Coordinates of C-alpha atoms in Angstrom, one line a residue:
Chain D
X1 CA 0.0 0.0 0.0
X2 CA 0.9 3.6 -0.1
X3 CA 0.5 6.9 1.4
X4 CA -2.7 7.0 0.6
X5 CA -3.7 4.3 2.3
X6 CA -0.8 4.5 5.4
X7 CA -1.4 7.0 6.2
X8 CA -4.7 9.1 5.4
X9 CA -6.9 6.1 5.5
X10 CA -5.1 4.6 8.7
X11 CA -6.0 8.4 9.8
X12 CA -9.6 8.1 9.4
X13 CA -9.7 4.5 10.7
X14 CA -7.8 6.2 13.8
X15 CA -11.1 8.5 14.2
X16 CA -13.7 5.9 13.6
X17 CA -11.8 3.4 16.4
X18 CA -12.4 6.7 19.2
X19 CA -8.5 8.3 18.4
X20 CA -9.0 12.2 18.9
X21 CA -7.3 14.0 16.2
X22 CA -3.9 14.8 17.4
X23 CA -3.6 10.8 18.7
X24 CA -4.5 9.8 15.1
X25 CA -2.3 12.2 13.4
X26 CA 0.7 10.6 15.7
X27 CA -0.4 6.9 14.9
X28 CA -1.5 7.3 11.4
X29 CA 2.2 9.0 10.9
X30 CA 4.1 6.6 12.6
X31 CA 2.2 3.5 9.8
X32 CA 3.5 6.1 6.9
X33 CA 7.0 6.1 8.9
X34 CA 7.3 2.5 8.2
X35 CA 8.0 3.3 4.6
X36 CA 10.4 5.2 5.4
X37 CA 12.7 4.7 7.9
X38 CA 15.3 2.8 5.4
X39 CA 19.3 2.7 7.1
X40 CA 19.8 5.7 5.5
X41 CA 17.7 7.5 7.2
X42 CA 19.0 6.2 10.6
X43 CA 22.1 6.5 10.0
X44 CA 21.4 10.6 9.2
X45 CA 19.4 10.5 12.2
X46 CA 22.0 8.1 14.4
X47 CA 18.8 6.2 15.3
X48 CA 19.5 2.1 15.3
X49 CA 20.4 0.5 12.6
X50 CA 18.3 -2.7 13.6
X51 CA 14.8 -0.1 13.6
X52 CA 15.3 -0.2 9.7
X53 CA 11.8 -1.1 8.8
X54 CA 12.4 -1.0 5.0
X55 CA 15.2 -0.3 2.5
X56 CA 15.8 1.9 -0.5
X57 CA 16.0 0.4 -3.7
X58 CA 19.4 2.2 -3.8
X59 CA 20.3 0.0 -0.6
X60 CA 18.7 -2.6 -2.1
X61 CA 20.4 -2.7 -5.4
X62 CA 24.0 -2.3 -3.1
X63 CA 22.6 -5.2 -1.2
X64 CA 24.6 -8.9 -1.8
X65 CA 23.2 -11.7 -1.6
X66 CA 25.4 -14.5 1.1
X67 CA 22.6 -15.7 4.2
X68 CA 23.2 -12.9 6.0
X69 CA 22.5 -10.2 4.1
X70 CA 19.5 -12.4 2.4
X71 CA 18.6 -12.5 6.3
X72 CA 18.5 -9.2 7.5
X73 CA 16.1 -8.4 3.9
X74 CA 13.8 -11.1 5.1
X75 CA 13.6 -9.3 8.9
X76 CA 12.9 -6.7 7.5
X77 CA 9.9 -7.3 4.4
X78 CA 8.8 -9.9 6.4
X79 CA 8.0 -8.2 9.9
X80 CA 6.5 -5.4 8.5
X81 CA 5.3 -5.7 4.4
X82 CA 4.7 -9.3 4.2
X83 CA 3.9 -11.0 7.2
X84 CA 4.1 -14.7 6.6
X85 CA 0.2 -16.6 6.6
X86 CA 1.4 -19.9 7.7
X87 CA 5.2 -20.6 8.9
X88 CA 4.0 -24.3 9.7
X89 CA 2.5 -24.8 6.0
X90 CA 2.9 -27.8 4.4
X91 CA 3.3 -28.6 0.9
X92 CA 4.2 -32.2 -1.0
X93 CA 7.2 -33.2 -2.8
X94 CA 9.1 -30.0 -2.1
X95 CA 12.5 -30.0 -0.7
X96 CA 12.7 -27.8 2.8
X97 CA 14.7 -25.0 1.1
X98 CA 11.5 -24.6 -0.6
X99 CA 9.2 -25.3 2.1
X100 CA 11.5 -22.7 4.3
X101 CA 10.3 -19.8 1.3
X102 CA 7.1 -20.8 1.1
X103 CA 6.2 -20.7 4.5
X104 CA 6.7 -16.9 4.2
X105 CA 4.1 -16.3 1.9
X106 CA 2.2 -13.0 3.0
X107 CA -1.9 -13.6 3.4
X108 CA -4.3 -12.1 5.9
X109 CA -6.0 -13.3 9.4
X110 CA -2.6 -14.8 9.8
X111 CA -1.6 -15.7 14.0
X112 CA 1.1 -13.6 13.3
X113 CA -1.2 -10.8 12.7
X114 CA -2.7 -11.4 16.3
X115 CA 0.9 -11.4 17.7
X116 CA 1.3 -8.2 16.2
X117 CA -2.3 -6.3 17.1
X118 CA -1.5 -7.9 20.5
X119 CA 2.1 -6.5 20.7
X120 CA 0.8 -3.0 20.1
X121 CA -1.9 -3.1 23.0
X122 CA -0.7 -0.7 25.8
X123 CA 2.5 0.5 24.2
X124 CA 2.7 3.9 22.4
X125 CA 0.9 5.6 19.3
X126 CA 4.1 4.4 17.2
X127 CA 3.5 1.1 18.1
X128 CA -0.5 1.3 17.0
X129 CA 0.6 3.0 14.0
X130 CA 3.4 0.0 13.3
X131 CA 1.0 -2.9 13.7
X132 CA -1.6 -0.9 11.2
X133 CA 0.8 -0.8 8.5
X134 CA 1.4 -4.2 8.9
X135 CA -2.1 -5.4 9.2
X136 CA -3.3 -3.2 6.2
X137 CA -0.1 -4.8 3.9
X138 CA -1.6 -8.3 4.9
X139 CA -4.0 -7.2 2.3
X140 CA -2.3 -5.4 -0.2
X141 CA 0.7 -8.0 -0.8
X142 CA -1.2 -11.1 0.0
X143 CA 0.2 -13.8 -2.0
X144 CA 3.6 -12.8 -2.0
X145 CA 7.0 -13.5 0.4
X146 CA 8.6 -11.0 1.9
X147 CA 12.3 -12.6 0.9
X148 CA 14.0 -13.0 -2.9
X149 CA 12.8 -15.8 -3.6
X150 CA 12.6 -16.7 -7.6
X151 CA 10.2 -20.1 -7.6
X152 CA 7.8 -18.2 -5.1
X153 CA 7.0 -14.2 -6.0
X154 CA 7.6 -14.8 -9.6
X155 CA 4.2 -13.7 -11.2
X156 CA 2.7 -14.0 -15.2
X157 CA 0.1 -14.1 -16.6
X158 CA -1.9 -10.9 -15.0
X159 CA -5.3 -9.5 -16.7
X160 CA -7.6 -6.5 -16.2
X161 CA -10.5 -8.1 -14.4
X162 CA -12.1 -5.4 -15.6
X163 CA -11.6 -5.0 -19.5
X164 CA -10.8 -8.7 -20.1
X165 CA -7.1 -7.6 -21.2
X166 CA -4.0 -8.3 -20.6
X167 CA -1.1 -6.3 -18.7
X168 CA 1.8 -5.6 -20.0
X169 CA 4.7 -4.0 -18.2
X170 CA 7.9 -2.7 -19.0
X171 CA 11.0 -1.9 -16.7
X172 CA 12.1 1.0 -17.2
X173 CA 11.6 2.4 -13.5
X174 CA 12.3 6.0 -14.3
X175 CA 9.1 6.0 -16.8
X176 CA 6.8 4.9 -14.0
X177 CA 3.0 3.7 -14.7
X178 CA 0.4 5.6 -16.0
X179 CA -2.7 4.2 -14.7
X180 CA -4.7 5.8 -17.1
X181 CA -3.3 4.4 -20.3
X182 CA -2.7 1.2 -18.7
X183 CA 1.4 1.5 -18.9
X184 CA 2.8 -0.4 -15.9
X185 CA 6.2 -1.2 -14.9
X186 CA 7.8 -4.3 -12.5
X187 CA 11.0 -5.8 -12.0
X188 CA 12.7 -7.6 -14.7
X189 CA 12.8 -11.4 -15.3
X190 CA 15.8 -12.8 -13.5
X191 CA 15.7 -16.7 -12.7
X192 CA 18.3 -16.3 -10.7
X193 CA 16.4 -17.5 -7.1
X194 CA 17.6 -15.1 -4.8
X195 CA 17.4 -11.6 -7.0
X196 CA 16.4 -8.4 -5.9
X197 CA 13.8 -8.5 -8.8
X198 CA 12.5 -11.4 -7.2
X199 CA 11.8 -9.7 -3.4
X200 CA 7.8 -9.1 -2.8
X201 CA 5.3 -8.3 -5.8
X202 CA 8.4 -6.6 -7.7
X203 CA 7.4 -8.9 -10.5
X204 CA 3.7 -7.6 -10.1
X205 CA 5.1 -4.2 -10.3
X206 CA 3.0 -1.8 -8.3
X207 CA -0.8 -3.4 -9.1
X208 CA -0.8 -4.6 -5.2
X209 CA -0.5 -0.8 -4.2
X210 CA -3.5 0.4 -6.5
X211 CA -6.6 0.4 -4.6
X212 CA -9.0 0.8 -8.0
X213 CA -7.8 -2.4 -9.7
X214 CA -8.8 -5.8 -10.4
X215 CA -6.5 -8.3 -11.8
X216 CA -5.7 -11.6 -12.2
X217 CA -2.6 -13.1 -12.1
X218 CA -0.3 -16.8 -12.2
X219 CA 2.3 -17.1 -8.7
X220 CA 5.3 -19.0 -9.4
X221 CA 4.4 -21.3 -6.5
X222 CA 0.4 -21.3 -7.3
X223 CA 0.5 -24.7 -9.4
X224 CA -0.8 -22.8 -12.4
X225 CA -3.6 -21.6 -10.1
X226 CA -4.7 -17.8 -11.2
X227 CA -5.5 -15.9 -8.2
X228 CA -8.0 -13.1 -9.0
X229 CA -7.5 -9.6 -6.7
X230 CA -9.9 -7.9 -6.3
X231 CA -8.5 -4.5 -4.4
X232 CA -11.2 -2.5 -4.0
X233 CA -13.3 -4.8 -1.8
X234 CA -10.2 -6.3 -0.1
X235 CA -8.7 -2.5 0.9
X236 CA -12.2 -2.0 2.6
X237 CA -11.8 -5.0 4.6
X238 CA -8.3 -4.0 5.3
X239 CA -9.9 -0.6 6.4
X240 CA -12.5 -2.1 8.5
X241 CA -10.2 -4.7 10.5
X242 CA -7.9 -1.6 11.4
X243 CA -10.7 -0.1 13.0
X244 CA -11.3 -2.9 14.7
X245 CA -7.6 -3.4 15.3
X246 CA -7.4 -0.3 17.1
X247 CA -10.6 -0.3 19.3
X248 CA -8.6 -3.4 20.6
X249 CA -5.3 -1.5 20.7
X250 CA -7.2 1.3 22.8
X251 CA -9.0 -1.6 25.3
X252 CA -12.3 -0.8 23.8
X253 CA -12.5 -4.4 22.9
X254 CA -10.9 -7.2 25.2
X255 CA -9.7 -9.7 22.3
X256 CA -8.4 -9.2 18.7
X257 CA -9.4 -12.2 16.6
X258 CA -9.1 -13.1 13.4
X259 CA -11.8 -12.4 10.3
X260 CA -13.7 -10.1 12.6
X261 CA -14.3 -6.8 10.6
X262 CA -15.6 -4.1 12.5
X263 CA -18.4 -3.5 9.6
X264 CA -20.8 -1.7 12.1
X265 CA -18.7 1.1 12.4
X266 CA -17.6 1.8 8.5
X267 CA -21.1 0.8 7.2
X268 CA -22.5 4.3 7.0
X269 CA -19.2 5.4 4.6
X270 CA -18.8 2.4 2.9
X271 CA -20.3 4.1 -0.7
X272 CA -18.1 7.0 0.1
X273 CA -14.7 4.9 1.1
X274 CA -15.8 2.5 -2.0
X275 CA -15.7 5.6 -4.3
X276 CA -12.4 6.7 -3.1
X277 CA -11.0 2.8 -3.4
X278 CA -12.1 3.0 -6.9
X279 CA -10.5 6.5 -8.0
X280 CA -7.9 7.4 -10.0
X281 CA -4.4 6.5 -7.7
X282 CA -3.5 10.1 -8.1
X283 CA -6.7 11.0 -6.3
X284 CA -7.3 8.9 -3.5
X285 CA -4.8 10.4 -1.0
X286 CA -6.6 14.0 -1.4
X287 CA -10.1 12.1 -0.8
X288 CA -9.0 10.4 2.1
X289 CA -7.7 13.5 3.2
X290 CA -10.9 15.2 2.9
X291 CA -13.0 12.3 4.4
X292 CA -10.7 12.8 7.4
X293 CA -11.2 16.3 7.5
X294 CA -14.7 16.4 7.4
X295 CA -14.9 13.3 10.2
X296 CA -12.7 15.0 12.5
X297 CA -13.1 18.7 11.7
X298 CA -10.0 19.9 11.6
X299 CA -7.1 19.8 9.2
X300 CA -4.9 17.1 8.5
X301 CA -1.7 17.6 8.0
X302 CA 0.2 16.6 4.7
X303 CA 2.9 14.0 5.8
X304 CA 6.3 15.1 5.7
X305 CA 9.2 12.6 6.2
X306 CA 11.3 14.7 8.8
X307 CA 8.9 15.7 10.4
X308 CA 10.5 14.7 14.1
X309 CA 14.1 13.8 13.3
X310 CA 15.6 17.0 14.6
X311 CA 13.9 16.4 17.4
X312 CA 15.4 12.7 18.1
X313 CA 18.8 14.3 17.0
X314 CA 18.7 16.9 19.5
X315 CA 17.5 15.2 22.6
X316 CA 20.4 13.5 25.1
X317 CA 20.7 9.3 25.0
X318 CA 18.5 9.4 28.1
X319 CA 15.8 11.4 26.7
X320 CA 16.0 9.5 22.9
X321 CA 13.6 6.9 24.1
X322 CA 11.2 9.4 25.2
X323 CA 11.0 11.6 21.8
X324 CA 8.4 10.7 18.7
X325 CA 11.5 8.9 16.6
X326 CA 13.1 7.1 20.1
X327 CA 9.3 5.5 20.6
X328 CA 8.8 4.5 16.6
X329 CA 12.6 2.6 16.8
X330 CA 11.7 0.9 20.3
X331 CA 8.3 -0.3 18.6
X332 CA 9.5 -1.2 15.4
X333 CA 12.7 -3.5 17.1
X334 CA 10.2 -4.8 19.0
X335 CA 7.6 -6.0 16.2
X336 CA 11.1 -7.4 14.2
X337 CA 11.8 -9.3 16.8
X338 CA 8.8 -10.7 17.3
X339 CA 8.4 -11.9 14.3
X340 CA 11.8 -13.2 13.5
X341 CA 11.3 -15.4 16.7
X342 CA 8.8 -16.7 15.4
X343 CA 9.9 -17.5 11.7
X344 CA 13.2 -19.1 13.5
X345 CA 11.1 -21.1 16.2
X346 CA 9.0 -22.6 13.7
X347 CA 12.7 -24.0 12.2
X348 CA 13.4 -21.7 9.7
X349 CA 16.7 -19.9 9.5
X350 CA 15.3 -17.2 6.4
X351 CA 14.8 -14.7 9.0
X352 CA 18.3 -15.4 10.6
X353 CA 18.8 -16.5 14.2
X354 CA 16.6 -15.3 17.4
X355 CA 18.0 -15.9 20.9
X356 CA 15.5 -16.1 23.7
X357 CA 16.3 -13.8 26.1
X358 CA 14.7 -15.4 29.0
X359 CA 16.6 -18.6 28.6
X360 CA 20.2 -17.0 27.2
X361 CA 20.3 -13.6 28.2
X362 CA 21.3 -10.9 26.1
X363 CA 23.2 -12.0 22.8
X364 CA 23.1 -11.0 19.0
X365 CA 22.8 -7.1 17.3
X366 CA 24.1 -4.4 20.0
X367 CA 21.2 -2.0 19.0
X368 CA 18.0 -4.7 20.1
X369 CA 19.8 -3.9 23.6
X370 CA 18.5 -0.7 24.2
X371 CA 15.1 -2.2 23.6
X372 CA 15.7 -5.1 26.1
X373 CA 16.6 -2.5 28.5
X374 CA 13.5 -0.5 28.1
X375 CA 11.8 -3.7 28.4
X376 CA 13.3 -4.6 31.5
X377 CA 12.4 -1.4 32.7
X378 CA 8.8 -1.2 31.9
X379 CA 8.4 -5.3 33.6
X380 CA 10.3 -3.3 36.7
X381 CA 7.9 -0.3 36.9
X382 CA 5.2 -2.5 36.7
X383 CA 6.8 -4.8 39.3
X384 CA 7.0 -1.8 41.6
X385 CA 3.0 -0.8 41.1
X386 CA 4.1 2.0 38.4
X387 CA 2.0 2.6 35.6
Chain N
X1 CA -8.7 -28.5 -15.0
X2 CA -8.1 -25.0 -16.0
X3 CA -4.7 -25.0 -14.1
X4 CA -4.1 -28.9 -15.0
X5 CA -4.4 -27.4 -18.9
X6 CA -2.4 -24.9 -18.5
X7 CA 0.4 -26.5 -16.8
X8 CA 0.4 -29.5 -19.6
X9 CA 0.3 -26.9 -22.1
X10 CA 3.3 -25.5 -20.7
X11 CA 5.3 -28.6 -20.1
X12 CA 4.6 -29.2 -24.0
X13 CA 6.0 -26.1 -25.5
X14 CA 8.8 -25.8 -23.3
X15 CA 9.4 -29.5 -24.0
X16 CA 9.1 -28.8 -28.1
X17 CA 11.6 -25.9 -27.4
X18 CA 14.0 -28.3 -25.6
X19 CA 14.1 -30.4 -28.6
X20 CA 14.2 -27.9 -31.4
X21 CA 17.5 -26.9 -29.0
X22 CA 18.8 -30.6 -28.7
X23 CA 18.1 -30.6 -32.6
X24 CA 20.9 -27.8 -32.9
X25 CA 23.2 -29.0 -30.7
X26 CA 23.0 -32.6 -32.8
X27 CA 24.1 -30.7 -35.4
X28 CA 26.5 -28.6 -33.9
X29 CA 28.2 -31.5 -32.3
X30 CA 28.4 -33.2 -36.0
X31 CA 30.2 -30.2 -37.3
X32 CA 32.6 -29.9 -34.4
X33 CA 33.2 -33.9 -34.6
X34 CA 33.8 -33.2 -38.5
X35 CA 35.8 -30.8 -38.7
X36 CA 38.3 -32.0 -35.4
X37 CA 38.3 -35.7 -35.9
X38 CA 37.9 -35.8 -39.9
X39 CA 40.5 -38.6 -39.8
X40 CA 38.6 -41.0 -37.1
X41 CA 35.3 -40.4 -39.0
X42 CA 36.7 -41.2 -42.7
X43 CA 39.2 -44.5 -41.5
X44 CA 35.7 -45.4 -39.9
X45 CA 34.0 -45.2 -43.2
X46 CA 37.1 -47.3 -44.6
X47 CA 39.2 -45.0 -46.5
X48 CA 42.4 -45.4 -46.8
X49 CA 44.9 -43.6 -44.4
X50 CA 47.0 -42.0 -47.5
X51 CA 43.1 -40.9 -49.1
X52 CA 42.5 -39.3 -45.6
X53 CA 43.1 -35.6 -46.2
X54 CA 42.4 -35.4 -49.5
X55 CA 39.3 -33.1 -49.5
X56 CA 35.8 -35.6 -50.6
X57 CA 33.5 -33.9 -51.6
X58 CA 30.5 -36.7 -51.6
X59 CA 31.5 -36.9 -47.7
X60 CA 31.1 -33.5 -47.3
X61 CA 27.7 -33.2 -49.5
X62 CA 26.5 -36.7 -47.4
X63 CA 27.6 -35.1 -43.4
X64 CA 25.7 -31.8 -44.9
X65 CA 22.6 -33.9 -45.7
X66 CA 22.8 -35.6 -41.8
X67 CA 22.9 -32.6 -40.5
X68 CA 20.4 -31.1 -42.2
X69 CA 18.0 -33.9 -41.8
X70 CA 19.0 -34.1 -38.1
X71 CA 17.7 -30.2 -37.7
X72 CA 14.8 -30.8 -39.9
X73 CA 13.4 -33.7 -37.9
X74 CA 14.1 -32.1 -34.1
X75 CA 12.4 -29.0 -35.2
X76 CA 9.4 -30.9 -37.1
X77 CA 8.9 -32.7 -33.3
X78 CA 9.7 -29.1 -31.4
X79 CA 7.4 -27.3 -33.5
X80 CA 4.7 -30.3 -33.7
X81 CA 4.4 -29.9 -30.1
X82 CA 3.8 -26.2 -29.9
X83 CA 1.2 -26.1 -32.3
X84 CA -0.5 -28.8 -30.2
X85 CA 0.3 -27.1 -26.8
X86 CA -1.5 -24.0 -28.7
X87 CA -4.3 -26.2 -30.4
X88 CA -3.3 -26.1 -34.1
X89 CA -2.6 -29.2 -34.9
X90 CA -5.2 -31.8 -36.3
X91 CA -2.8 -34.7 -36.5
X92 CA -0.9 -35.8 -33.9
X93 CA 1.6 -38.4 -36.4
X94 CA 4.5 -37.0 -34.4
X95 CA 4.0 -38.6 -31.0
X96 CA 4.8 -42.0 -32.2
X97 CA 7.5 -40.5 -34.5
X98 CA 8.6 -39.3 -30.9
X99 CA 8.3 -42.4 -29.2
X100 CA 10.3 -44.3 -31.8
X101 CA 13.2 -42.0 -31.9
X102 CA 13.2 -41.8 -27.8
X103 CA 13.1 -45.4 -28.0
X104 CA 16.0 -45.5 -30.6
X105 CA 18.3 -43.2 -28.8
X106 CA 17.3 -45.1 -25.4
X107 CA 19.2 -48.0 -26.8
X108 CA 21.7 -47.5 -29.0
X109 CA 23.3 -46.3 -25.4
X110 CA 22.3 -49.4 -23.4
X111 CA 23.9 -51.1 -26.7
X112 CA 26.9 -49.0 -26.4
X113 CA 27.1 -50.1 -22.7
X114 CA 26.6 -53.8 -22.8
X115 CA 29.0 -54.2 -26.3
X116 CA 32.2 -54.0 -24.5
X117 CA 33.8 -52.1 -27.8
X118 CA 37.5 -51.3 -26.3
X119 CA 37.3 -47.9 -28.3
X120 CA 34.6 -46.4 -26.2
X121 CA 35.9 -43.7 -24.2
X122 CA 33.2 -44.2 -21.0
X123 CA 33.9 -40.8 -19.6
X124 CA 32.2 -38.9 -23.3
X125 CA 29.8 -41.6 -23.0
X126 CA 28.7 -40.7 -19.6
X127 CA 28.3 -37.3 -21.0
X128 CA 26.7 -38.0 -24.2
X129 CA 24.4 -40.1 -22.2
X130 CA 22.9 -37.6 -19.3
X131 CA 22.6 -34.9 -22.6
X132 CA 20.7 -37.3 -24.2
X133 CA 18.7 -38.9 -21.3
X134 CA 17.6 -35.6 -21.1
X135 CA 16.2 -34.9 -24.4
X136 CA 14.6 -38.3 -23.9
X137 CA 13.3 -37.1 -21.0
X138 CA 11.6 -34.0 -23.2
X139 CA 10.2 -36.2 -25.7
X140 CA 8.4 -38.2 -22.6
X141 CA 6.9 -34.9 -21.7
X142 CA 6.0 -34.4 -25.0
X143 CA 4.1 -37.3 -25.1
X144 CA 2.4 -37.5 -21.6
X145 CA 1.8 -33.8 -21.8
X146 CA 0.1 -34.2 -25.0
X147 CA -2.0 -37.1 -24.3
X148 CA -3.4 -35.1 -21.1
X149 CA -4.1 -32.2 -23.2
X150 CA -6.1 -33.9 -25.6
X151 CA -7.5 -35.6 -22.3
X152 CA -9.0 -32.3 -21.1
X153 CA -9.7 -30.6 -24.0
X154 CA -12.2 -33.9 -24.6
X155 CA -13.9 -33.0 -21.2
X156 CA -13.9 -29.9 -22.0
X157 CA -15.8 -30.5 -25.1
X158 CA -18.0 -32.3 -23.3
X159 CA -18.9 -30.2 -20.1

């Protein structure tokens, strides 16, 4: 998904769960923020490196591919673009190299996704605003693993649902789509299994991202099954489960579970959020905009990408945790490592190696250590009757 | 079915294309064998060793005509079994043309193995063998994959 969706729809779904305004401009900022905060932004802001919560496809194309860097990709699109459906899946007459890949595959209603709704509960606005990017890219990128993976997000085959025809892309990235003529661009053909081309729904180009289309199209690891998508209609379930995401997140409702929609709530819009689904992609951010506006009343602001990093550059190491940036890095290490324990306790190395603290104490990347600490903390306060 | 079709249909014209490619590398591997190992292949034929490099022009004309034929018939079955993955072909004489020659090149090598000749170099064999196992293997797609299309495409008809 994009802006659009990150962040002025995740603003409106803010206001429909009970958020006030300034709470949902904080969370609906911190889901855009995920898209974002690449290395090179933490290493301009001297935030931790291990917060990274996507990469540039400048870092990307500088990025090799030997296990570890392969590793530190998958934490990454995995934990928050593509979180895996199933990592216990099982598939006949594959070897487990390929079993390991495809038990990434992205798909909604996913355990993980209750890990991660449940990991937000309590904790700050960043946090909310992390687990609603990931929850609302369980929808958009469904189908696809968040890791290069040739023989699983390789795609053909895709046709306009609606006119019947098919799509044609080209590569040239600096052209870009043009929605309107139907000129779309993805990542080249490369059967080399562990490309860059081959990370996500490169190969589907951007079609995941556009809320207005309907398309079919062949995965690599589909069987010669085509999967039909219909975006429209799966962005406004995406919608309605954040608002019901968040009236858990807030403790308006005691338990987040799976294939529950809060429908009740979004009913009343749902021509208006249907007509904005369907629009033109260079359109739909100003109509969320103004849905939001006229919801809340007041003005929303457009998002702008440094927004709080002075901030976080000028605070002291003590006070880092506490400003808008230190919160978004703690969350984000936190959701990465949550989900990277669970890819590696299910026996799968893609996601590299996760050490239980409880049973081994503190080893692994320096930077998760500030975020043990603050964990440590928080178990003390609350040890010592401190909310 | 739909994805059973397509994935047959698939197997077959990648399998065609396989062949059409083993078809080319026959002949390339003619050419290379003519032109480095002239000697071998002429003595073979029982020429004299004094006639050897004189230039013969009806053995030139005749390893032209194998190679040509050789091309020919790989891209006959190759391209046979596109049309039929795409549904243009009416006649489907080439599947037993392909069974025959899979059959044929199947065992002229477990001939080769169980003749004891002392001039057969077993390390080229062993390579000869898994490139040509494998277009054996093609023309078995070719087959099966055909047969299930026409399968489906029957119960299509019907349905």
């Amino acid at each position: 998904m994009q802006e659009d969706f990150h962040y002025y729809a995740t603003y409106c779904a803010a206001l429909l769960a009970g958020y006030k305004h300034d709470e949902a401009m904080q969370l609906c900022y911190s889901a855009q923020l995920v898209d974002c905060c690449t290395q090179t932004m933490l290493a301009r802001t001297g935030g931790p490196k291990a917060a990274a919560t996507t990469q540039l496809q400048l870092e990307l194309a500088d990025a090799s591919t030997d296990p570890i860097s392969l590793q530190e990709m998958t934490r990454i699109w995995a934990s928050f673009h593509f979180l895996p459906k199933d990592l216990y899946a099982k598939k006949k007459r594959c070897s487990l190299r390929y079993l390991n890949k495809y038990r990434l595959i992205c798909d909604v209603n996913s355990d993980l996704l209750v890990d991660t709704v449940e990991l937000a509960r309590g904790e700050s606005l960043q946090a909310a605003g992390i687990a609603m990017h990931v929850l609302a890219d369980t929808w958009a990128h469904r189908y696809f693993a968040g890791t290069p993976s040739f023989v699983i997000n390789n795609a053909s085959f895709f046709h306009d649902l609606e006119s019947g025809e098919r799509i044609k892309f080209s590569h040239n990235p600096r052209s870009g789509d043009d929605t309107e003529k139907g000129l779309f661009t993805n990542s080249v053909y490369q059967t080399s299994e562990n490309s860059i081309m081959n990370l996500g729904h490169g190969r589907a180009g951007h079609l995941p991202d556009y809320s207005y289309i309907r398309y079919s199209f062949m995965p690599a690891w589909g069987d010669f099954e085509v999967i039909e998508k219909d975006n429209p209609a799966e962005y406004y379930n995406a919608f309605a489960q954040m608002v019901y995401a968040m009236k858990y997140i807030r403790g308006e409702v005691e338990t987040f579970e799976k294939e529950v929609y809060d429908t009740d709530s979004v009913e009343k819009y749902k021509e208006l959020i249907m007509e904005i689904l369907k629009s033109s992609p260079d359109k739909t951010a100003d109509y969320w905009k103004r849905f939001g506006e006229k919801l809340s009343g007041r003005e929303v602001e457009d998002f702008e990408g440094r927004k709080y990093e002075e901030e976080y550059m000028a605070a002291d190491e003590e006070g880092k945790s506490e400003t808008y940036l230190g919160r978004f890095f703690l969350a984000a290490m936190r959701q990465k490592s949550m989900v990277t324990s669970r890819i590696f306790g299910s026996g799968n190395i893609l996601a590299g190696v996760s050490i239980d603290y409880d049973i081994k104490g503190f080893k692994g990347i320096r930077d998760y250590r500030h975020m043990v600490n603050e964990q440590l903390k928080k178990i003390e306060e609350a040890g010592n009757g401190i909310n | 079915m739909d994805a059973a079709y397509r994935k047959n249909q698939t197997n077959l014209i990648f399998s065609g294309i396989a062949i059409i490619a083993f078809g080319i590398w026959s002949a390339l591997k003619l050419i290379f064998y003519m032109g480095t190992n002239r000697a071998a292949v002429l003595m073979n034929l029982g020429f004299m060793a004094a006639d050897v490099d004189s230039p013969e022009l009806v053995i030139n004309i005749a390893a032209g005509l194998i190679i040509g034929f050789s091309v020919l018939f790989h891209l006959f079955l190759g391209w046979s079994a596109i049309r039929d993955a795409i549904g243009k072909m009416r006649f489907r004489l080439y599947i037993p043309i392909a069974a025959i020659y899979g059959f044929g090149v199947f065992s002229s090598y477990v001939d080769e193995l169980f003749s004891h000749r002392v001039d057969v170099t077993y390390g080229t064999l062993f390579i000869s063998f898994i490139i040509d196992m494998t277009s054996v293997a093609a023309l078995v797609f070719i087959i099966v994959s055909s047969k299930n299309l026409k399968k489906i495409r029957r119960e299509k008809a019907r349905a």
